[in-house]
Short mmCIF file of C-alpha atoms and ligand atoms in Angstrom, two decimals:
data_model
loop_
_atom_site.label_atom_id
_atom_site.label_comp_id
_atom_site.label_asym_id
_atom_site.label_seq_id
_atom_site.Cartn_x
_atom_site.Cartn_y
_atom_site.Cartn_z
CA MET A 1 39.34 6.78 30.83
CA LYS A 2 39.81 3.78 28.56
CA LYS A 3 36.65 1.79 27.93
CA ARG A 4 36.75 -1.72 29.32
CA ILE A 5 35.79 -4.63 27.06
CA ALA A 6 34.79 -8.18 28.05
CA ILE A 7 34.69 -10.91 25.40
CA PHE A 8 32.46 -13.99 25.62
CA ALA A 9 33.62 -16.94 23.49
CA SER A 10 32.85 -20.67 23.42
CA GLY A 11 35.51 -22.01 21.08
CA SER A 12 38.68 -21.25 19.18
CA GLY A 13 38.49 -17.50 19.64
CA SER A 14 40.15 -16.32 16.44
CA ASN A 15 37.91 -13.23 16.48
CA ALA A 16 38.67 -12.68 20.17
CA GLN A 17 42.37 -12.86 19.24
CA LYS A 18 41.99 -10.15 16.58
CA ILE A 19 40.15 -7.92 19.06
CA MET A 20 42.75 -8.50 21.79
CA GLU A 21 45.50 -7.62 19.28
CA HIS A 22 43.67 -4.53 18.09
CA PHE A 23 43.19 -3.12 21.59
CA LYS A 24 46.54 -4.25 23.04
CA ARG A 25 48.01 -0.77 23.04
CA HIS A 26 45.03 1.37 22.22
CA ALA A 27 44.22 4.84 23.47
CA ASP A 28 40.45 4.36 23.76
CA ALA A 29 39.79 0.84 25.03
CA GLU A 30 41.28 -2.38 26.40
CA VAL A 31 40.15 -5.99 26.66
CA VAL A 32 40.16 -6.79 30.37
CA LEU A 33 38.25 -10.06 30.67
CA ILE A 34 37.55 -13.22 28.66
CA LEU A 35 34.55 -15.34 29.64
CA SER A 36 33.77 -18.82 28.40
CA ASN A 37 31.19 -21.50 29.04
CA ASN A 38 33.68 -24.10 27.80
CA PRO A 39 36.66 -25.05 29.98
CA GLU A 40 38.35 -26.63 26.92
CA ALA A 41 37.97 -23.58 24.69
CA PHE A 42 41.18 -22.52 22.96
CA VAL A 43 40.20 -18.90 23.57
CA LEU A 44 41.33 -19.41 27.19
CA GLN A 45 44.86 -20.17 25.98
CA ARG A 46 44.74 -17.10 23.78
CA ALA A 47 43.69 -14.99 26.78
CA ASP A 48 46.67 -16.36 28.76
CA ASN A 49 49.00 -15.44 25.90
CA PHE A 50 47.79 -11.84 26.18
CA GLU A 51 47.90 -11.99 29.98
CA ILE A 52 44.22 -11.16 30.09
CA PRO A 53 42.25 -12.78 32.94
CA SER A 54 39.64 -15.33 32.00
CA GLN A 55 36.75 -16.98 33.76
CA VAL A 56 34.80 -20.14 32.96
CA PHE A 57 31.16 -20.29 33.96
CA ASP A 58 28.32 -22.79 33.71
CA LYS A 59 24.61 -22.64 32.91
CA ARG A 60 23.68 -22.05 36.54
CA ASP A 61 26.00 -19.03 36.83
CA LEU A 62 24.51 -17.49 33.71
CA TYR A 63 20.83 -18.41 33.86
CA GLU A 64 20.01 -18.95 37.53
CA SER A 65 22.01 -16.25 39.29
CA ASP A 66 23.41 -12.74 38.91
CA GLU A 67 26.99 -14.06 39.15
CA ILE A 68 28.00 -12.97 35.68
CA VAL A 69 26.31 -9.56 35.88
CA GLU A 70 28.06 -8.94 39.20
CA LEU A 71 31.40 -10.10 37.84
CA LEU A 72 31.07 -7.72 34.89
CA ARG A 73 30.01 -4.86 37.15
CA ARG A 74 32.94 -5.46 39.52
CA ALA A 75 35.26 -5.33 36.50
CA ASN A 76 33.66 -2.03 35.37
CA ILE A 77 32.89 -3.42 31.94
CA ASP A 78 31.61 -0.90 29.37
CA LEU A 79 31.10 -3.17 26.38
CA ILE A 80 30.52 -6.91 25.90
CA ILE A 81 31.66 -8.59 22.70
CA LEU A 82 30.37 -12.02 21.72
CA ALA A 83 32.90 -13.80 19.52
CA GLY A 84 31.66 -17.29 18.75
CA PHE A 85 29.61 -17.46 21.94
CA LEU A 86 26.84 -19.98 21.49
CA TRP A 87 24.44 -19.51 24.42
CA LEU A 88 21.51 -17.12 24.55
CA ILE A 89 22.16 -13.95 26.57
CA PRO A 90 19.71 -13.81 29.51
CA GLN A 91 17.48 -10.88 30.48
CA ASN A 92 19.45 -9.82 33.54
CA LEU A 93 22.55 -9.31 31.40
CA LEU A 94 20.63 -7.48 28.64
CA LYS A 95 19.10 -5.17 31.24
CA ALA A 96 22.42 -4.46 32.92
CA PHE A 97 24.14 -3.67 29.59
CA PRO A 98 21.52 -2.13 27.27
CA ASN A 99 22.89 -1.60 23.74
CA ARG A 100 26.27 -2.65 25.01
CA ILE A 101 26.35 -6.27 23.86
CA ILE A 102 27.52 -6.97 20.31
CA ASN A 103 27.59 -10.23 18.34
CA ILE A 104 29.09 -11.41 15.08
CA HIS A 105 27.33 -13.98 12.93
CA PRO A 106 28.73 -15.73 9.83
CA SER A 107 25.86 -14.99 7.44
CA LEU A 108 23.89 -12.10 6.00
CA LEU A 109 21.20 -11.93 8.69
CA PRO A 110 18.27 -12.37 8.81
CA ALA A 111 19.20 -15.22 6.46
CA TYR A 112 20.70 -18.33 8.08
CA GLY A 113 20.34 -17.15 11.67
CA GLY A 114 18.45 -18.36 14.72
CA LYS A 115 18.80 -21.10 17.29
CA GLY A 116 21.25 -23.85 16.29
CA MET A 117 22.67 -21.82 13.41
CA TYR A 118 26.34 -21.28 14.13
CA GLY A 119 29.75 -21.81 12.62
CA ASP A 120 29.94 -24.48 9.92
CA LYS A 121 26.21 -25.25 10.17
CA VAL A 122 25.60 -21.84 8.64
CA HIS A 123 28.10 -22.35 5.81
CA ARG A 124 26.72 -25.83 5.06
CA ALA A 125 23.18 -24.47 4.79
CA VAL A 126 24.31 -21.61 2.55
CA ILE A 127 26.10 -24.01 0.17
CA ALA A 128 23.20 -26.49 0.18
CA ALA A 129 20.83 -23.68 -0.84
CA GLY A 130 23.06 -22.84 -3.82
CA GLU A 131 23.59 -19.22 -2.75
CA SER A 132 25.90 -17.14 -4.92
CA GLU A 133 26.94 -14.95 -2.01
CA SER A 134 27.16 -14.93 1.76
CA GLY A 135 28.71 -12.65 4.33
CA ILE A 136 28.95 -11.56 7.93
CA THR A 137 26.72 -9.54 10.23
CA ILE A 138 27.68 -7.55 13.31
CA HIS A 139 24.63 -6.68 15.42
CA PHE A 140 23.38 -5.63 18.82
CA VAL A 141 22.20 -8.53 20.95
CA ASN A 142 18.63 -8.87 22.14
CA GLU A 143 16.62 -11.66 23.76
CA HIS A 144 16.45 -13.73 20.55
CA PHE A 145 19.26 -15.47 18.70
CA ASP A 146 20.65 -13.28 15.88
CA GLU A 147 17.79 -10.75 15.84
CA GLY A 148 19.13 -7.51 17.30
CA GLU A 149 19.64 -4.33 15.30
CA ILE A 150 22.19 -4.75 12.52
CA ILE A 151 25.28 -2.55 12.81
CA TYR A 152 27.33 -3.72 9.83
CA GLN A 153 27.33 -6.32 7.07
CA ALA A 154 29.98 -7.35 4.57
CA ARG A 155 29.53 -9.86 1.76
CA PHE A 156 31.58 -12.22 -0.37
CA LYS A 157 30.94 -14.18 -3.57
CA ILE A 158 30.52 -17.94 -3.58
CA GLU A 159 32.03 -19.35 -6.77
CA PRO A 160 30.87 -22.62 -8.32
CA GLY A 161 32.88 -25.37 -6.65
CA ASP A 162 33.50 -23.48 -3.40
CA ASP A 163 33.40 -26.00 -0.58
CA ILE A 164 32.86 -25.51 3.13
CA GLU A 165 36.56 -24.74 3.77
CA THR A 166 36.57 -22.03 1.12
CA VAL A 167 33.35 -20.46 2.34
CA ARG A 168 34.48 -20.60 5.98
CA PHE A 169 37.81 -19.01 5.01
CA LYS A 170 36.16 -16.17 3.08
CA GLY A 171 33.79 -15.47 5.97
CA GLN A 172 36.53 -15.58 8.61
CA HIS A 173 38.69 -13.28 6.57
CA LEU A 174 35.90 -10.68 6.56
CA GLU A 175 35.21 -11.18 10.27
CA HIS A 176 38.85 -10.63 11.21
CA GLN A 177 39.08 -7.62 8.94
CA HIS A 178 35.97 -5.84 10.21
CA TYR A 179 35.07 -6.90 13.77
CA PRO A 180 37.90 -5.03 15.54
CA ARG A 181 37.31 -1.79 13.65
CA ILE A 182 33.52 -1.91 14.17
CA VAL A 183 34.08 -2.52 17.89
CA GLU A 184 36.36 0.50 17.89
CA ALA A 185 33.67 2.63 16.20
CA ILE A 186 31.16 1.53 18.87
CA VAL A 187 33.63 2.28 21.66
CA ARG A 188 34.01 5.81 20.31
CA LYS A 189 30.26 6.35 20.50
CA LEU A 190 29.98 5.30 24.14
CA PRO A 191 29.27 8.24 26.45
CA GLU A 192 32.06 9.58 28.65
CA GLU A 193 31.41 8.62 32.28
C1 LIG B 1 32.67 -17.08 13.96
O1 LIG B 1 32.62 -17.38 12.59
C2 LIG B 1 31.38 -16.40 14.39
O2 LIG B 1 30.79 -15.63 13.38
C3 LIG B 1 30.51 -17.59 14.71
O3 LIG B 1 31.37 -18.50 15.35
C4 LIG B 1 32.67 -18.36 14.78
C5 LIG B 1 33.67 -18.32 15.92
O4 LIG B 1 34.98 -18.38 15.44
N1 LIG B 1 29.41 -17.23 15.53
C6 LIG B 1 28.19 -17.75 15.39
O5 LIG B 1 27.94 -18.59 14.57
C7 LIG B 1 27.15 -17.15 16.34
N2 LIG B 1 25.83 -17.59 15.96
P1 LIG B 1 36.19 -18.00 16.36
O6 LIG B 1 36.01 -18.76 17.68
O7 LIG B 1 37.40 -18.48 15.62
O8 LIG B 1 36.17 -16.52 16.56
#
């Protein structure tokens, strides 16, 4: 049986797009659901383009009920991928999907992670600190922002004069290159049910 993937995203969803493309006609897994906390998120349009169902939820659904856990269970989800999802994952979800929630972060964790550190804020902090390199981290999700076990990291050089656009571009390029294939490697390790 193909493994069933749900993606959580809050914004543009370029990583979600790469993962949907990767698993469009794949023997081992398929993306079956896109979830977003943001009704304006472009990722919802991307989901429509792939004819993948999507669902918008609010804080109450996620933090004060089992709505989302039940939705994921009903959809027989095997693996949850966070792709630019900016809210903390609550305990009920962590418990229901142990070691089955993965995140991507645009820095070399543990550097430049934690609450409030996302997207361009990360790149700005990296440039302000005068770093000569940065990178991406793919990790399991736990109850803290950006602290779960690291699965994979890739790095890039920051040249003198690189601005936020350049650094963002280098990071995104690595994310798009590696996230789908790391998700695939994780899918392959999931037990047969
Ligand atoms: C990505 O760069 C991802 O690493 C980052 O948000 C961006 C989403 O881009 N995530 C975080 O910062 C999580 N702390 P996308 O919507 O185009 O995939």
